[in-house]
Short mmCIF file of C-alpha atoms in Angstrom, two decimals:
data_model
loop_
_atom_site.label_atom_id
_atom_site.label_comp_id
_atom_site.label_asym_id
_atom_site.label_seq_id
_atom_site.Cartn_x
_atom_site.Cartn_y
_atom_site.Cartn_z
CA UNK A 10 92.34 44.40 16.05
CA UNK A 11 95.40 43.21 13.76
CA UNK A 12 96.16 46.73 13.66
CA UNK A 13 96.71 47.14 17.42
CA UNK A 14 98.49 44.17 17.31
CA UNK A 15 100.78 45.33 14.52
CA UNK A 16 101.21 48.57 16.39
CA UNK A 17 102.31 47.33 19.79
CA UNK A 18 104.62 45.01 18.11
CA UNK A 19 105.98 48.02 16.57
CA UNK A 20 106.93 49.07 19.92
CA UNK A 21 108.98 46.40 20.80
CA UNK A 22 112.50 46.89 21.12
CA UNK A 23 112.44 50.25 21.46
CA UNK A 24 113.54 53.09 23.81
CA UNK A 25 111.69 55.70 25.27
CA UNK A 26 113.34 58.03 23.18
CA UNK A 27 112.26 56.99 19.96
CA UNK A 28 108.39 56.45 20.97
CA UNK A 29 107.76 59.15 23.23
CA UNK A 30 108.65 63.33 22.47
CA UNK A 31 111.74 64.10 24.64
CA UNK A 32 110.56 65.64 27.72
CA UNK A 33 107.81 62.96 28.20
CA UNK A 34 110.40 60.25 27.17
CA UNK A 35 112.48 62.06 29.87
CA UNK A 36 110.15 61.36 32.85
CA UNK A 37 109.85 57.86 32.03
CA UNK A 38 113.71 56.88 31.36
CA UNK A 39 114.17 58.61 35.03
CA UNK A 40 111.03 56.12 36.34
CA UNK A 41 112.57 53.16 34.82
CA UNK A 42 116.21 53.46 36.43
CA UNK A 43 114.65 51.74 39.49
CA UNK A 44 113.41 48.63 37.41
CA UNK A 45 116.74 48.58 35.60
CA UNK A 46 119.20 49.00 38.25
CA UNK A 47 116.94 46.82 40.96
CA UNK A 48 114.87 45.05 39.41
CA UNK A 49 111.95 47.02 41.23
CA UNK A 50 108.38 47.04 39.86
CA UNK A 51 106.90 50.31 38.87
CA UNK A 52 103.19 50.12 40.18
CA UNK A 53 100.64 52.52 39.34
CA UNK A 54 103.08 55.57 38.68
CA UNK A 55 100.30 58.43 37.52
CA UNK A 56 102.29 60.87 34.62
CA UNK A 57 100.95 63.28 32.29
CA UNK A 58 101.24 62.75 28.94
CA UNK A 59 100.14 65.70 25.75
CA UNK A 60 98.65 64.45 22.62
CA UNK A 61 99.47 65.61 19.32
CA UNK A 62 97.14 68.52 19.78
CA UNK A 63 98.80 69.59 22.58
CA UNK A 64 96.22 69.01 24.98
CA UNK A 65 96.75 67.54 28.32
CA UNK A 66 95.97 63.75 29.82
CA UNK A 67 97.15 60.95 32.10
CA UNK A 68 98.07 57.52 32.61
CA UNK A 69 98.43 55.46 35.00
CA UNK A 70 101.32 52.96 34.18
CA UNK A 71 103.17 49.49 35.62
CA UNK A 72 106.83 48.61 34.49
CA UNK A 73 107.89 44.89 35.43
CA UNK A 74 112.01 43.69 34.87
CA UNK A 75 112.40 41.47 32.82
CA UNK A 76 115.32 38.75 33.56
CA UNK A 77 117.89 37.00 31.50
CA UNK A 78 118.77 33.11 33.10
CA UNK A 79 121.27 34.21 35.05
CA UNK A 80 118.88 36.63 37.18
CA UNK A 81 120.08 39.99 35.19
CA UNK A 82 117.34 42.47 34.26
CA UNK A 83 117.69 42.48 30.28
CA UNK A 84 114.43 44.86 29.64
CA UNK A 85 110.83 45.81 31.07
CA UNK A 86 107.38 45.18 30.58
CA UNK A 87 105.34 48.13 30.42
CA UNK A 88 101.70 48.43 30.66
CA UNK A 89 99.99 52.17 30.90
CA UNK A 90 96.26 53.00 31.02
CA UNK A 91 94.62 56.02 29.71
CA UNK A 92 93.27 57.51 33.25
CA UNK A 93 92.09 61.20 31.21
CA UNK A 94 88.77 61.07 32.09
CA UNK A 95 88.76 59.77 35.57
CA UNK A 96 91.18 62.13 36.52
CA UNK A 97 89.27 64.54 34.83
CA UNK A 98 85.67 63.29 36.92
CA UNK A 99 88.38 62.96 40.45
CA UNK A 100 88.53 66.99 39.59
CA UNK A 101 84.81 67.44 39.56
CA UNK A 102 84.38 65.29 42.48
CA UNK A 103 87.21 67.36 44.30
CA UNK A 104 85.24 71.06 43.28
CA UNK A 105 81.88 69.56 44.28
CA UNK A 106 83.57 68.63 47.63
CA UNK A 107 84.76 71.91 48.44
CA UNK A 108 81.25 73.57 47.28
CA UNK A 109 79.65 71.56 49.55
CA UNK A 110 81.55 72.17 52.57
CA UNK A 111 82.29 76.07 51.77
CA UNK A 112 78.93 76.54 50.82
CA UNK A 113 76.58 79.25 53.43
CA UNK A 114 73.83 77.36 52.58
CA UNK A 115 72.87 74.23 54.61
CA UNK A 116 73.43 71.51 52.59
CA UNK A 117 72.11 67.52 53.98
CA UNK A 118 72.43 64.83 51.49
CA UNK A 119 69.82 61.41 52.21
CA UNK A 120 69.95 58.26 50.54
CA UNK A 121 66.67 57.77 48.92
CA UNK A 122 65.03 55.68 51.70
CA UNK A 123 65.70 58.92 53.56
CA UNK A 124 68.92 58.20 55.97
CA UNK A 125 71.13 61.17 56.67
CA UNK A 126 74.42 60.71 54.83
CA UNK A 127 75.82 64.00 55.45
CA UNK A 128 75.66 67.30 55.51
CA UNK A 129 77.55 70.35 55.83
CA UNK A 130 79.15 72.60 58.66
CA UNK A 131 76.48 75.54 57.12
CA UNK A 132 74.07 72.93 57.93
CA UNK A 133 75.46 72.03 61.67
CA UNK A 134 75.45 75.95 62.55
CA UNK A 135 72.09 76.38 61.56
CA UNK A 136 70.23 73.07 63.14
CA UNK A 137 72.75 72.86 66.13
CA UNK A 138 73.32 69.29 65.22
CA UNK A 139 77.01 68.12 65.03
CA UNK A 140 77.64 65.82 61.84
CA UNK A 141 78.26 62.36 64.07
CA UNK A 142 74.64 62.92 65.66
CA UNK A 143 72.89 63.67 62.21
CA UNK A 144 74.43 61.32 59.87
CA UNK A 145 72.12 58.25 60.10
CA UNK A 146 69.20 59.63 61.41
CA UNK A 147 66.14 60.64 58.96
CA UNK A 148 65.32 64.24 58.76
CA UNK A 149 62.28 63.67 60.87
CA UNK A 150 64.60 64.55 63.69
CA UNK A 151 64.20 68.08 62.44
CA UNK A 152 60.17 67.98 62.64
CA UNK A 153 58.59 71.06 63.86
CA UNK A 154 55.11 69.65 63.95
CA UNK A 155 53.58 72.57 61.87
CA UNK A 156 53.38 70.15 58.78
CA UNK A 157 50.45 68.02 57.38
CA UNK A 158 52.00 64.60 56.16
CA UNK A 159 50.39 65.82 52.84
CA UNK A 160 53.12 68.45 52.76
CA UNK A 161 55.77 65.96 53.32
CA UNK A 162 54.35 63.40 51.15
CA UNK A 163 54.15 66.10 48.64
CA UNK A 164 57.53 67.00 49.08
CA UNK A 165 59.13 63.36 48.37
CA UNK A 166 57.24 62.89 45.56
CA UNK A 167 58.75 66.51 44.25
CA UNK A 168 62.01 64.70 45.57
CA UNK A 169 62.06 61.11 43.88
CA UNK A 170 60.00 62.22 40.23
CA UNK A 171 62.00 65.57 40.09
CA UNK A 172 65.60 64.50 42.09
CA UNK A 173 64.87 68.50 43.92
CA UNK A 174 62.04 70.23 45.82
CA UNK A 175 62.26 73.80 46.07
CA UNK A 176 60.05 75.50 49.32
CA UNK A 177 59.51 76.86 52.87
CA UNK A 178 59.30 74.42 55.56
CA UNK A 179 59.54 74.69 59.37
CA UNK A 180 61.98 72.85 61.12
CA UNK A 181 63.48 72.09 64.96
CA UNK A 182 66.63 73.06 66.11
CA UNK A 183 68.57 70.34 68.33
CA UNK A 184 67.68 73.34 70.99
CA UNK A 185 63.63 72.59 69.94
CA UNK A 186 63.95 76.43 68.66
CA UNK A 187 61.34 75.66 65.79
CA UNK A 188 62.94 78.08 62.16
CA UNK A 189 61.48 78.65 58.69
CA UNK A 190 63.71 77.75 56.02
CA UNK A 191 63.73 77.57 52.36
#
């Protein structure tokens, strides 16, 4: 801990320039103008920053004037947070997302009591079912009737032990055109 401390008092004083490389040092002189020249708080400015290996991350950083008594910004205080890895997970989320709704396959996502929290377009083409008049409902509302509640009680225990099931079942279009599926 003493050596964080001694490390960010290190800091103080100091320009951009001599903490940062040049074209990262750069991007934050030409965010900081504002807070100099108007005494404007930077607020949760997002910049990329590359370690010593070269590789890639972010942070997410807030820049408050300081004043002098007579109401004249004399310096900043800076505060950035490391935001690598939920950048990084916002990516995942983002490729997921566009999986999901590009996807051919009918794709409906439940909480675990069963509700309807949404599904896909793949899913609306094949069922007939807009997304407002699915999400919310349970997938009972797709119930052919050609199912023992064995099957179905078999088939959320697969889904709560396993987290997938994996099999044919028949199901009812909004149309009450009854389909085999996988």
């Amino acid at each position: 801990e003493a050596e964080i401390v001694a490390r960010a008092l290190a800091l103080l004083g100091k320009h951009d320039l001599e903490v940062f490389p040049a074209d990262t040092a750069r991007i934050y002189f030409e965010e900081e103008l504002p807070v100099f020249r108007d005494g404007t708080p930077l607020l949760g400015k997002v910049d990329p920053y590359y370690d010593a290996k070269g590789n890639r991350g972010w942070v997410s950083t807030n820049k408050w004037p300081l004043f002098d008594e007579s109401g004249q910004v004399v310096g900043l205080f800076g505060m950035s947070r490391d935001i690598t890895a939920f950048k990084q997970n916002e990516a995942k989320l983002e490729l997921a997302a566009r999986v999901f709704s590009n996807s051919r396959e009918g794709i409906m996502i439940t909480e675990t009591d069963g509700t309807i929290v949404d599904v896909n377009e793949a899913f609306t083409l094949i069922t007939g079912y807009s997304r407002e008049e699915i999400v919310g409902q349970n997938p009972r509302i797709l119930k052919s009737g050609r199912h023992s509640a064995a099957h179905y009680k078999s088939m959320w225990k697969d889904l709560v032990e396993q987290g997938h099931w994996y099999g044919e079942v028949w199901n009812r279009r909004k149309s009450g055109e009854v389909y085999a599926e996988m």
